[in-house]
Amino acid sequence: MARFLFTYRSETRFSVPVTGHSFLLRVLPLSDGPQQLEQASLSLEPGPDSLCGDVDKWGAEISYGIASGPHDHFSYVSSGIVETSGEPRLDPHPSPVFRVPTALTGFCEEMRGLCVEGGGLEAAKAMMVKVSGAVAYVPGSTGVATSAAEAFHQRKGVCQDFSHILIALCRECGIPARYVCGFVTGEGETHAWTEVWHEGSWYGLDATSGLPCDDTYIAVAFGRDAADCSVSRGVFTGSALQRTETKVTVEELFEK
């Protein structure tokens, strides 16, 4: 088992004040079998008129509310302590939606050479390694709406694209696969990886690094693809340009 202190900071600046700002956040780690959230806090500025908590259909913690008054920035900080084991997530009956392509995870024949026959976890691991070697990690080369096929065609992308491509390959080969958004140790941004289902459990595979996930991976949300796992969504009244800066810090805690 490992314990981590995490902090997620985000600040959005608006070019002119906005009002009626409704938001939905996924910024707290999951609490499930292999991972437990021990402590957690969430602060927002400006303070919202209301703030509610719930879970989405896959079990991720969500916070939502509205800041109705005029404001030219919106920031939030989530922090806490989470314990992880790195063990697979038990699930005897995975949802059939994790076998079906989506707009972001559709397979294309150009990927055919990366398919590994036989199914199962070992085939998924082999495809993970192939994806890692076939695609270059290039920040800014893709966007939130880039599909697996588009990223693979240009042979470059970011962690979201590596995950989408591996999901597309797994589903084409009959292996249930899902997208995971979360944190890893160090400083940076959120990370994305893939979980594949095999014999009653979900196993984490990181196609960006080409390695299986261990207890340094902290899951925040699961879904069919990145669209199901957005960290922040919002709508507001006003014609404003916006710029967002985020930073994630994860530090392992050792007993003295």
Coordinates of N, CA and C in Angstrom, one line a residue:
M1 N 0.8 -1.2 0.0 CA 0.0 0.0 0.0 C 0.9 1.3 0.0
A2 N 0.4 2.3 -0.6 CA 1.1 3.6 -0.7 C 0.1 4.7 -0.3
R3 N 0.6 5.8 0.3 CA -0.3 6.9 0.6 C 0.3 8.2 0.0
F4 N -0.6 9.0 -0.5 CA -0.2 10.2 -1.2 C -0.9 11.4 -0.8
L5 N -0.2 12.5 -0.7 CA -0.8 13.8 -0.5 C -1.0 14.5 -1.9
F6 N -2.2 14.8 -2.3 CA -2.4 15.4 -3.6 C -3.0 16.8 -3.5
T7 N -2.7 17.6 -4.5 CA -3.3 19.0 -4.6 C -3.5 19.2 -6.1
Y8 N -4.8 19.6 -6.4 CA -5.1 20.0 -7.7 C -5.6 21.4 -7.7
R9 N -4.9 22.3 -8.5 CA -5.2 23.7 -8.6 C -5.6 24.1 -10.0
S10 N -6.7 24.8 -10.1 CA -7.1 25.3 -11.4 C -7.6 26.7 -11.3
E11 N -7.2 27.6 -12.3 CA -7.7 28.9 -12.3 C -8.1 29.3 -13.7
T12 N -9.3 29.8 -13.9 CA -9.8 30.3 -15.2 C -10.0 31.8 -15.1
R13 N -9.4 32.5 -16.1 CA -9.5 33.9 -16.2 C -10.4 34.3 -17.4
F14 N -11.4 35.2 -17.1 CA -12.3 35.6 -18.2 C -11.9 37.0 -18.7
S15 N -12.0 37.2 -19.9 CA -11.7 38.6 -20.5 C -12.6 39.7 -20.0
V16 N -13.8 39.3 -19.7 CA -14.8 40.3 -19.1 C -15.6 39.5 -18.1
P17 N -16.2 40.2 -17.1 CA -17.0 39.4 -16.1 C -18.1 38.6 -16.7
V18 N -18.4 37.5 -16.1 CA -19.5 36.6 -16.5 C -20.4 36.4 -15.3
T19 N -21.6 36.0 -15.6 CA -22.6 35.7 -14.6 C -23.2 34.3 -14.8
G20 N -24.1 33.9 -13.9 CA -24.8 32.7 -14.0 C -23.9 31.5 -14.4
H21 N -22.8 31.3 -13.7 CA -21.8 30.3 -14.0 C -22.1 29.0 -13.3
S22 N -22.6 28.0 -14.1 CA -22.9 26.7 -13.6 C -21.7 25.8 -13.9
F23 N -21.3 25.0 -13.0 CA -20.1 24.2 -13.1 C -20.3 22.8 -12.6
L24 N -19.5 21.8 -13.1 CA -19.4 20.5 -12.6 C -18.0 20.0 -12.6
L25 N -17.5 19.5 -11.5 CA -16.1 19.2 -11.3 C -15.9 17.7 -10.9
R26 N -14.9 17.1 -11.5 CA -14.4 15.8 -11.0 C -13.0 16.0 -10.6
V27 N -12.7 16.3 -9.4 CA -11.4 16.6 -9.0 C -10.9 15.9 -7.7
L28 N -11.7 14.9 -7.2 CA -11.4 14.1 -6.1 C -11.2 12.7 -6.4
P29 N -10.2 12.0 -5.9 CA -10.0 10.6 -6.3 C -11.1 9.7 -5.8
L30 N -11.2 8.6 -6.5 CA -12.2 7.6 -6.2 C -11.9 6.9 -4.9
S31 N -13.0 6.4 -4.3 CA -12.8 5.5 -3.1 C -13.5 4.2 -3.6
D32 N -12.7 3.2 -3.8 CA -13.2 1.9 -4.2 C -12.3 0.8 -3.6
G33 N -12.3 -0.4 -4.1 CA -11.6 -1.5 -3.5 C -10.1 -1.2 -3.4
P34 N -9.3 -0.9 -4.5 CA -7.9 -0.8 -4.4 C -7.4 0.6 -4.0
Q35 N -8.4 1.5 -3.8 CA -8.0 2.9 -3.5 C -9.0 3.5 -2.6
Q36 N -8.5 4.2 -1.5 CA -9.3 4.8 -0.5 C -8.9 6.3 -0.3
L37 N -9.9 7.2 -0.3 CA -9.7 8.6 -0.1 C -9.9 8.8 1.4
E38 N -8.8 9.1 2.1 CA -8.7 9.3 3.5 C -9.2 10.7 4.0
Q39 N -8.7 11.7 3.3 CA -9.0 13.1 3.6 C -9.3 13.8 2.3
A40 N -10.2 14.8 2.3 CA -10.4 15.6 1.1 C -11.0 16.9 1.5
S41 N -10.6 17.9 0.7 CA -11.2 19.2 0.8 C -11.3 19.9 -0.6
L42 N -12.3 20.8 -0.7 CA -12.5 21.5 -2.0 C -12.8 22.9 -1.7
S43 N -12.1 23.8 -2.2 CA -12.4 25.3 -2.0 C -12.5 25.9 -3.4
L44 N -13.4 26.9 -3.5 CA -13.7 27.6 -4.7 C -13.7 29.1 -4.5
E45 N -13.3 29.8 -5.6 CA -13.4 31.3 -5.6 C -13.8 31.7 -6.9
P46 N -14.9 32.6 -7.1 CA -15.7 33.1 -5.9 C -16.5 31.9 -5.3
G47 N -16.9 32.1 -4.1 CA -17.7 31.1 -3.4 C -19.0 31.0 -4.1
P48 N -19.4 29.8 -4.4 CA -20.7 29.6 -5.2 C -21.9 29.8 -4.3
D49 N -23.0 30.1 -5.0 CA -24.3 30.2 -4.3 C -24.7 28.9 -3.6
S50 N -24.3 27.8 -4.3 CA -24.6 26.5 -3.7 C -23.5 25.5 -4.2
L51 N -23.2 24.5 -3.5 CA -22.3 23.5 -3.9 C -22.8 22.1 -3.4
C52 N -23.0 21.2 -4.3 CA -23.6 19.9 -4.0 C -22.6 18.8 -4.4
G53 N -22.7 17.6 -3.8 CA -21.9 16.5 -4.1 C -22.7 15.3 -4.5
D54 N -22.1 14.5 -5.4 CA -22.8 13.3 -5.8 C -21.8 12.4 -6.5
V55 N -22.2 11.3 -7.1 CA -21.3 10.4 -7.9 C -21.9 10.3 -9.3
D56 N -21.1 10.1 -10.3 CA -21.6 9.9 -11.6 C -21.9 8.4 -11.8
K57 N -22.3 8.0 -13.0 CA -22.8 6.7 -13.2 C -21.7 5.6 -13.1
W58 N -20.4 6.0 -13.1 CA -19.3 5.1 -13.0 C -18.7 5.2 -11.6
G59 N -19.3 6.0 -10.7 CA -18.8 6.0 -9.3 C -17.8 7.1 -9.0
A60 N -17.6 8.0 -9.9 CA -16.6 9.1 -9.7 C -17.3 10.2 -8.8
E61 N -16.5 10.8 -7.9 CA -17.1 11.9 -7.1 C -17.2 13.2 -8.0
I62 N -18.4 13.8 -7.9 CA -18.7 15.0 -8.6 C -19.1 16.1 -7.7
S63 N -18.7 17.3 -8.0 CA -19.2 18.5 -7.2 C -19.8 19.5 -8.2
Y64 N -20.9 20.1 -7.9 CA -21.5 21.0 -8.9 C -22.3 22.1 -8.1
G65 N -22.4 23.2 -8.8 CA -23.1 24.4 -8.2 C -23.1 25.5 -9.2
I66 N -23.4 26.7 -8.7 CA -23.5 27.9 -9.5 C -23.0 29.1 -8.8
A67 N -22.3 29.9 -9.5 CA -21.8 31.2 -9.0 C -22.5 32.3 -9.9
S68 N -23.5 32.9 -9.3 CA -24.4 33.7 -10.1 C -23.9 35.1 -10.3
G69 N -23.2 35.6 -9.3 CA -22.7 37.0 -9.4 C -21.6 37.3 -10.4
P70 N -21.4 38.5 -10.8 CA -20.3 38.8 -11.8 C -19.0 38.4 -11.3
H71 N -18.2 37.8 -12.1 CA -16.8 37.4 -11.7 C -15.9 37.3 -13.0
D72 N -14.7 37.7 -12.8 CA -13.7 37.6 -13.9 C -12.7 36.5 -13.8
H73 N -12.9 35.7 -12.8 CA -12.1 34.5 -12.6 C -12.8 33.4 -11.8
F74 N -12.4 32.2 -12.0 CA -13.0 31.1 -11.3 C -11.9 30.1 -11.0
S75 N -11.6 29.8 -9.7 CA -10.5 29.0 -9.3 C -11.0 28.0 -8.3
Y76 N -10.4 26.8 -8.2 CA -10.7 25.8 -7.2 C -9.4 25.0 -6.9
V77 N -9.4 24.5 -5.7 CA -8.3 23.7 -5.2 C -8.9 22.5 -4.5
S78 N -8.5 21.3 -4.9 CA -8.9 20.1 -4.2 C -7.6 19.5 -3.7
S79 N -7.7 19.0 -2.5 CA -6.5 18.4 -1.8 C -6.9 17.3 -0.9
G80 N -6.0 16.5 -0.5 CA -6.3 15.4 0.5 C -5.3 14.3 0.5
I81 N -5.6 13.2 1.1 CA -4.7 12.1 1.2 C -5.5 10.9 0.7
V82 N -4.8 10.1 -0.2 CA -5.4 8.9 -0.8 C -4.4 7.7 -0.6
E83 N -5.0 6.6 -0.3 CA -4.2 5.3 -0.2 C -4.5 4.4 -1.4
T84 N -3.4 3.9 -2.0 CA -3.6 3.0 -3.1 C -2.9 1.7 -2.9
S85 N -3.3 0.7 -3.6 CA -2.7 -0.6 -3.5 C -2.1 -1.1 -4.8
G86 N -2.6 -0.5 -6.0 CA -2.2 -1.0 -7.3 C -2.8 -2.3 -7.7
E87 N -3.7 -2.8 -6.9 CA -4.4 -4.1 -7.2 C -5.5 -3.8 -8.3
P88 N -5.8 -4.8 -9.1 CA -6.9 -4.7 -10.1 C -8.2 -4.4 -9.4
R89 N -9.1 -3.8 -10.2 CA -10.5 -3.5 -9.7 C -11.4 -4.6 -10.0
L90 N -12.0 -5.2 -9.0 CA -12.9 -6.3 -9.2 C -14.2 -5.9 -9.9
D91 N -14.6 -6.6 -10.8 CA -15.9 -6.3 -11.6 C -16.3 -7.6 -12.3
P92 N -17.2 -8.4 -11.7 CA -17.5 -9.7 -12.4 C -18.4 -9.5 -13.6
H93 N -19.1 -8.4 -13.7 CA -20.0 -8.2 -14.9 C -19.8 -6.8 -15.5
P94 N -18.8 -6.6 -16.3 CA -18.5 -5.2 -16.8 C -19.6 -4.8 -17.8
S95 N -19.9 -3.5 -17.8 CA -20.9 -3.0 -18.6 C -20.6 -3.3 -20.1
P96 N -21.6 -3.7 -20.9 CA -21.3 -3.9 -22.3 C -20.9 -2.7 -23.1
V97 N -21.1 -1.5 -22.6 CA -20.7 -0.3 -23.3 C -19.2 -0.2 -23.5
F98 N -18.4 -0.9 -22.6 CA -16.9 -0.9 -22.7 C -16.4 -1.8 -23.8
R99 N -17.3 -2.4 -24.6 CA -17.0 -3.2 -25.8 C -17.3 -2.5 -27.1
V100 N -18.0 -1.3 -26.9 CA -18.5 -0.6 -28.1 C -17.7 0.6 -28.4
P101 N -17.3 0.8 -29.7 CA -16.6 2.0 -30.1 C -17.4 3.3 -29.8
T102 N -16.8 4.4 -29.6 CA -17.4 5.7 -29.5 C -16.8 6.6 -30.5
A103 N -17.3 7.8 -30.6 CA -16.8 8.8 -31.6 C -15.3 9.0 -31.4
L104 N -14.8 8.9 -30.1 CA -13.4 9.2 -29.9 C -12.5 7.9 -29.9
T105 N -13.2 6.8 -29.9 CA -12.4 5.5 -29.8 C -12.7 4.6 -30.9
G106 N -13.1 5.1 -32.1 CA -13.4 4.3 -33.2 C -12.1 3.7 -33.8
F107 N -12.2 2.4 -34.2 CA -11.1 1.7 -34.9 C -11.0 2.1 -36.3
C108 N -9.8 2.1 -36.9 CA -9.6 2.3 -38.3 C -8.6 1.3 -38.8
E109 N -8.7 1.0 -40.1 CA -7.9 -0.1 -40.7 C -6.4 0.2 -40.6
E110 N -6.1 1.5 -40.5 CA -4.7 1.9 -40.4 C -4.0 1.4 -39.1
M111 N -4.9 1.1 -38.1 CA -4.4 0.5 -36.8 C -4.2 -1.0 -36.9
R112 N -4.7 -1.7 -37.9 CA -4.8 -3.1 -38.0 C -3.4 -3.8 -37.6
G113 N -2.3 -3.2 -38.0 CA -1.0 -3.8 -37.7 C -0.7 -3.9 -36.3
L114 N -1.4 -3.2 -35.4 CA -1.1 -3.2 -34.0 C -2.0 -4.1 -33.2
C115 N -2.9 -4.8 -33.9 CA -3.8 -5.7 -33.2 C -3.0 -7.0 -32.9
V116 N -3.4 -7.6 -31.7 CA -2.8 -8.8 -31.3 C -3.9 -9.8 -31.1
E117 N -3.9 -10.9 -31.7 CA -4.9 -11.9 -31.6 C -4.8 -12.7 -30.3
G118 N -5.9 -13.3 -29.9 CA -5.9 -14.2 -28.8 C -6.7 -13.6 -27.6
G119 N -6.8 -12.3 -27.6 CA -7.6 -11.7 -26.5 C -6.9 -11.8 -25.1
G120 N -7.6 -11.3 -24.1 CA -7.0 -11.4 -22.8 C -6.0 -10.3 -22.4
L121 N -5.5 -10.4 -21.2 CA -4.6 -9.4 -20.6 C -3.3 -9.3 -21.4
E122 N -2.7 -10.5 -21.7 CA -1.4 -10.5 -22.3 C -1.5 -9.8 -23.7
A123 N -2.6 -10.1 -24.4 CA -2.7 -9.4 -25.7 C -2.9 -7.9 -25.6
A124 N -3.6 -7.5 -24.6 CA -3.8 -6.0 -24.3 C -2.4 -5.4 -23.9
K125 N -1.6 -6.1 -23.1 CA -0.3 -5.6 -22.8 C 0.6 -5.4 -24.0
A126 N 0.5 -6.4 -24.9 CA 1.3 -6.4 -26.1 C 0.9 -5.2 -27.0
M127 N -0.4 -4.9 -27.1 CA -0.9 -3.8 -27.9 C -0.5 -2.5 -27.2
M128 N -0.5 -2.4 -25.9 CA 0.0 -1.2 -25.2 C 1.4 -0.9 -25.6
V129 N 2.3 -1.9 -25.6 CA 3.7 -1.6 -26.0 C 3.8 -1.2 -27.5
K130 N 3.0 -1.8 -28.3 CA 3.0 -1.4 -29.7 C 2.5 0.1 -29.9
V131 N 1.5 0.5 -29.2 CA 1.0 1.9 -29.3 C 2.1 2.8 -28.8
S132 N 2.7 2.5 -27.7 CA 3.8 3.3 -27.1 C 4.9 3.6 -28.1
G133 N 5.2 2.6 -28.9 CA 6.3 2.7 -29.9 C 5.9 3.3 -31.2
A134 N 4.6 3.3 -31.5 CA 4.1 3.8 -32.8 C 3.7 5.2 -32.8
V135 N 3.5 5.8 -31.6 CA 2.9 7.2 -31.5 C 3.9 8.0 -30.6
A136 N 4.2 9.2 -31.1 CA 5.1 10.1 -30.3 C 4.3 11.0 -29.4
Y137 N 4.8 11.2 -28.2 CA 4.2 12.1 -27.3 C 4.6 13.5 -27.6
V138 N 3.6 14.4 -28.1 CA 3.9 15.7 -28.5 C 2.8 16.6 -27.9
P139 N 3.1 17.3 -26.8 CA 2.1 18.3 -26.2 C 1.6 19.3 -27.2
G140 N 0.3 19.5 -27.2 CA -0.3 20.5 -28.0 C -0.6 20.0 -29.5
S141 N -0.3 18.8 -29.8 CA -0.5 18.3 -31.1 C -1.9 17.8 -31.4
T142 N -2.7 17.7 -30.4 CA -4.1 17.3 -30.5 C -5.0 18.1 -29.6
G143 N -6.3 17.9 -29.7 CA -7.2 18.6 -28.8 C -8.2 17.7 -28.2
V144 N -9.1 18.2 -27.4 CA -10.1 17.4 -26.7 C -11.0 16.6 -27.6
A145 N -11.2 17.1 -28.8 CA -12.1 16.4 -29.7 C -11.4 15.5 -30.7
T146 N -10.1 15.3 -30.6 CA -9.3 14.5 -31.5 C -9.7 13.0 -31.2
S147 N -10.0 12.3 -32.3 CA -10.3 10.9 -32.2 C -9.1 10.0 -32.2
A148 N -9.2 8.8 -31.8 CA -8.1 7.8 -31.9 C -7.6 7.7 -33.3
A149 N -8.5 7.6 -34.2 CA -8.1 7.4 -35.6 C -7.3 8.7 -36.1
E150 N -7.7 9.8 -35.7 CA -7.0 11.1 -36.2 C -5.6 11.1 -35.5
A151 N -5.5 10.8 -34.2 CA -4.2 10.9 -33.6 C -3.3 9.8 -34.1
F152 N -3.8 8.6 -34.4 CA -3.0 7.5 -34.9 C -2.5 7.9 -36.3
H153 N -3.3 8.5 -37.1 CA -2.9 8.9 -38.5 C -1.7 9.8 -38.5
Q154 N -1.7 10.8 -37.6 CA -0.6 11.7 -37.5 C 0.6 11.2 -36.7
R155 N 0.3 10.0 -36.0 CA 1.4 9.4 -35.2 C 1.9 10.2 -34.1
K156 N 1.1 11.1 -33.5 CA 1.5 11.9 -32.4 C 0.3 12.3 -31.6
G157 N 0.5 12.6 -30.3 CA -0.6 13.0 -29.4 C -0.2 13.1 -28.0
V158 N -1.1 13.2 -27.1 CA -0.9 13.2 -25.7 C -1.5 12.0 -25.0
C159 N -1.5 12.0 -23.7 CA -1.9 10.8 -23.0 C -3.4 10.4 -23.3
Q160 N -4.2 11.4 -23.5 CA -5.6 11.1 -23.9 C -5.6 10.3 -25.2
D161 N -4.8 10.6 -26.1 CA -4.8 10.0 -27.4 C -4.2 8.5 -27.3
F162 N -3.2 8.4 -26.5 CA -2.6 7.0 -26.3 C -3.7 6.1 -25.7
S163 N -4.4 6.6 -24.8 CA -5.5 5.8 -24.2 C -6.6 5.5 -25.2
H164 N -7.0 6.5 -25.9 CA -8.1 6.2 -26.9 C -7.7 5.2 -27.9
I165 N -6.4 5.3 -28.4 CA -5.9 4.3 -29.4 C -5.9 2.9 -28.8
L166 N -5.4 2.8 -27.6 CA -5.4 1.4 -27.0 C -6.8 0.9 -26.8
I167 N -7.7 1.8 -26.4 CA -9.1 1.3 -26.2 C -9.7 0.9 -27.5
A168 N -9.4 1.6 -28.6 CA -9.9 1.2 -29.9 C -9.4 -0.2 -30.3
L169 N -8.1 -0.4 -30.1 CA -7.5 -1.7 -30.5 C -8.1 -2.8 -29.6
C170 N -8.2 -2.6 -28.3 CA -8.8 -3.6 -27.4 C -10.2 -4.0 -27.8
R171 N -11.0 -3.0 -28.0 CA -12.4 -3.3 -28.3 C -12.6 -4.0 -29.7
E172 N -11.7 -3.6 -30.6 CA -11.7 -4.3 -31.9 C -11.4 -5.8 -31.8
C173 N -10.5 -6.1 -30.8 CA -10.1 -7.5 -30.5 C -10.9 -8.2 -29.5
G174 N -12.1 -7.6 -29.1 CA -13.0 -8.2 -28.2 C -12.7 -8.1 -26.8
I175 N -11.8 -7.2 -26.4 CA -11.4 -7.0 -25.0 C -12.1 -5.7 -24.4
P176 N -12.9 -5.8 -23.4 CA -13.5 -4.6 -22.8 C -12.4 -3.7 -22.3
A177 N -12.6 -2.4 -22.6 CA -11.6 -1.4 -22.2 C -12.3 -0.1 -21.9
R178 N -11.7 0.6 -20.9 CA -12.3 1.9 -20.5 C -11.2 2.9 -20.3
Y179 N -11.6 4.2 -20.3 CA -10.7 5.3 -20.2 C -10.6 5.7 -18.7
V180 N -9.5 6.1 -18.2 CA -9.3 6.5 -16.8 C -8.6 7.8 -16.8
C181 N -9.1 8.8 -16.0 CA -8.4 10.0 -15.8 C -8.0 10.1 -14.3
G182 N -6.8 10.6 -14.1 CA -6.3 10.7 -12.7 C -5.0 11.4 -12.5
F183 N -4.4 11.1 -11.4 CA -3.1 11.8 -11.1 C -2.0 10.7 -11.0
V184 N -0.8 11.2 -11.2 CA 0.4 10.4 -11.0 C 1.4 11.2 -10.1
T185 N 2.4 10.6 -9.6 CA 3.3 11.3 -8.7 C 4.1 12.4 -9.4
G186 N 4.5 13.4 -8.6 CA 5.2 14.5 -9.2 C 4.4 15.7 -9.4
E187 N 4.8 16.6 -10.3 CA 4.1 17.8 -10.6 C 3.8 17.8 -12.1
G188 N 2.6 18.4 -12.4 CA 2.2 18.4 -13.8 C 0.7 18.6 -14.0
E189 N 0.1 17.9 -14.9 CA -1.3 18.0 -15.1 C -1.9 16.6 -14.9
T190 N -3.2 16.5 -15.1 CA -3.9 15.2 -15.0 C -3.3 14.3 -16.0
H191 N -3.5 13.0 -15.8 CA -3.0 12.0 -16.7 C -4.1 11.1 -17.1
A192 N -3.9 10.3 -18.2 CA -4.9 9.4 -18.7 C -4.3 8.1 -19.0
W193 N -5.0 7.0 -18.7 CA -4.5 5.7 -19.0 C -5.8 4.8 -19.3
T194 N -5.5 3.5 -19.5 CA -6.6 2.6 -19.9 C -6.7 1.5 -18.9
E195 N -7.9 1.0 -18.7 CA -8.1 -0.2 -17.9 C -8.8 -1.2 -18.8
V196 N -8.2 -2.5 -18.8 CA -8.8 -3.5 -19.6 C -9.3 -4.6 -18.7
W197 N -10.4 -5.2 -19.1 CA -11.1 -6.2 -18.3 C -10.6 -7.6 -18.6
H198 N -10.3 -8.4 -17.6 CA -9.8 -9.8 -17.8 C -10.2 -10.6 -16.6
E199 N -11.0 -11.7 -16.9 CA -11.4 -12.6 -15.9 C -11.8 -12.0 -14.5
G200 N -12.7 -11.1 -14.6 CA -13.4 -10.5 -13.4 C -12.8 -9.3 -12.8
S201 N -11.7 -8.7 -13.5 CA -11.0 -7.6 -12.9 C -10.6 -6.6 -14.0
W202 N -10.4 -5.3 -13.6 CA -9.9 -4.3 -14.5 C -8.4 -4.1 -14.1
Y203 N -7.6 -4.1 -15.2 CA -6.1 -3.9 -15.0 C -5.7 -2.6 -15.7
G204 N -4.9 -1.8 -15.1 CA -4.5 -0.5 -15.6 C -3.3 -0.7 -16.5
L205 N -3.4 -0.1 -17.7 CA -2.3 -0.1 -18.7 C -2.0 1.3 -19.2
D206 N -0.8 1.8 -19.1 CA -0.5 3.2 -19.5 C 0.3 3.1 -20.9
A207 N -0.5 3.3 -21.9 CA 0.1 3.3 -23.3 C 1.1 4.4 -23.5
T208 N 1.0 5.5 -22.8 CA 1.9 6.6 -22.9 C 3.4 6.2 -22.5
S209 N 3.5 5.5 -21.4 CA 4.8 5.0 -21.0 C 5.1 3.6 -21.5
G210 N 4.0 2.9 -21.9 CA 4.2 1.5 -22.4 C 4.4 0.5 -21.2
L211 N 3.8 0.9 -20.0 CA 4.0 0.0 -18.8 C 2.7 -0.2 -18.1
P212 N 2.5 -1.3 -17.4 CA 1.3 -1.5 -16.6 C 1.3 -0.5 -15.5
C213 N 0.1 -0.1 -15.0 CA 0.0 0.8 -13.9 C 0.3 0.2 -12.6
D214 N 0.8 0.9 -11.6 CA 1.1 0.4 -10.3 C 0.4 1.3 -9.3
D215 N 0.9 1.2 -8.0 CA 0.2 2.0 -7.0 C 0.5 3.5 -6.9
T216 N 1.3 4.0 -7.9 CA 1.5 5.4 -8.0 C 0.4 6.1 -8.9
Y217 N -0.5 5.3 -9.4 CA -1.6 5.9 -10.3 C -2.8 6.0 -9.4
I218 N -3.4 7.3 -9.4 CA -4.5 7.6 -8.6 C -5.7 7.9 -9.5
A219 N -6.7 7.1 -9.5 CA -7.9 7.2 -10.4 C -8.9 8.3 -9.9
V220 N -9.3 9.1 -10.8 CA -10.3 10.1 -10.4 C -11.7 9.8 -11.1
A221 N -11.6 9.3 -12.3 CA -12.9 9.0 -13.0 C -12.6 7.9 -14.1
F222 N -13.7 7.2 -14.4 CA -13.7 6.2 -15.5 C -14.8 6.6 -16.5
G223 N -14.6 6.0 -17.7 CA -15.7 6.2 -18.7 C -15.4 5.5 -20.0
R224 N -16.3 5.7 -20.9 CA -16.1 5.1 -22.2 C -15.0 5.7 -23.0
D225 N -14.8 7.0 -22.7 CA -13.7 7.8 -23.4 C -13.5 9.1 -22.5
A226 N -12.7 10.0 -23.0 CA -12.4 11.2 -22.3 C -13.6 12.1 -22.0
A227 N -14.6 12.0 -22.9 CA -15.8 12.9 -22.8 C -16.6 12.5 -21.5
D228 N -16.4 11.3 -21.0 CA -17.1 10.8 -19.8 C -16.4 11.3 -18.6
C229 N -15.1 11.7 -18.7 CA -14.2 11.9 -17.6 C -13.7 13.3 -17.4
S230 N -14.4 14.3 -18.0 CA -13.9 15.7 -18.0 C -13.8 16.1 -16.5
V231 N -12.6 16.8 -16.2 CA -12.4 17.3 -14.9 C -13.3 18.4 -14.6
S232 N -13.5 19.3 -15.6 CA -14.3 20.5 -15.3 C -15.2 20.8 -16.6
R233 N -16.5 21.1 -16.3 CA -17.4 21.5 -17.3 C -18.2 22.7 -16.8
G234 N -18.6 23.6 -17.6 CA -19.3 24.8 -17.2 C -20.0 25.6 -18.3
V235 N -21.0 26.3 -17.9 CA -21.6 27.2 -18.8 C -21.9 28.5 -18.1
F236 N -21.8 29.7 -18.8 CA -22.0 30.9 -18.1 C -22.7 31.9 -19.1
T237 N -23.2 33.0 -18.5 CA -23.8 34.1 -19.3 C -22.7 35.2 -19.6
G238 N -22.6 35.5 -20.8 CA -21.6 36.5 -21.2 C -20.7 36.1 -22.4
S239 N -20.2 37.1 -23.0 CA -19.3 36.9 -24.2 C -17.9 37.1 -23.8
A240 N -17.2 36.1 -23.2 CA -15.9 36.2 -22.7 C -15.0 35.2 -23.2
L241 N -13.7 35.6 -23.5 CA -12.7 34.6 -23.8 C -12.2 34.1 -22.4
Q242 N -11.6 32.9 -22.4 CA -11.2 32.4 -21.2 C -9.9 31.6 -21.3
R243 N -9.1 31.7 -20.3 CA -7.8 31.0 -20.2 C -7.7 30.2 -18.9
T244 N -7.3 29.0 -19.0 CA -7.3 28.1 -17.8 C -5.8 27.6 -17.6
E245 N -5.4 27.7 -16.3 CA -4.1 27.1 -15.9 C -4.4 26.1 -14.8
T246 N -3.7 24.9 -14.9 CA -3.9 23.9 -13.9 C -2.6 23.3 -13.5
K247 N -2.6 22.8 -12.3 CA -1.3 22.2 -11.8 C -1.7 21.1 -10.8
V248 N -1.2 19.9 -10.9 CA -1.4 18.8 -10.0 C -0.1 18.5 -9.3
T249 N -0.1 18.3 -8.0 CA 1.1 17.9 -7.3 C 0.7 16.7 -6.4
V250 N 1.5 15.6 -6.6 CA 1.3 14.4 -5.8 C 2.6 14.0 -5.2
E251 N 2.5 13.9 -3.8 CA 3.7 13.5 -3.1 C 3.5 12.3 -2.2
E252 N 4.3 11.3 -2.3 CA 4.1 10.1 -1.5 C 4.5 10.4 0.0
L253 N 3.7 9.9 0.9 CA 3.9 10.0 2.3 C 4.5 8.8 2.9
F254 N 5.6 9.0 3.6 CA 6.3 7.9 4.2 C 6.2 8.0 5.7
E255 N 6.0 6.8 6.4 CA 5.9 6.9 7.8 C 7.3 7.2 8.4
K256 N 7.3 8.0 9.4 CA 8.6 8.4 10.1 C 8.9 7.3 11.1

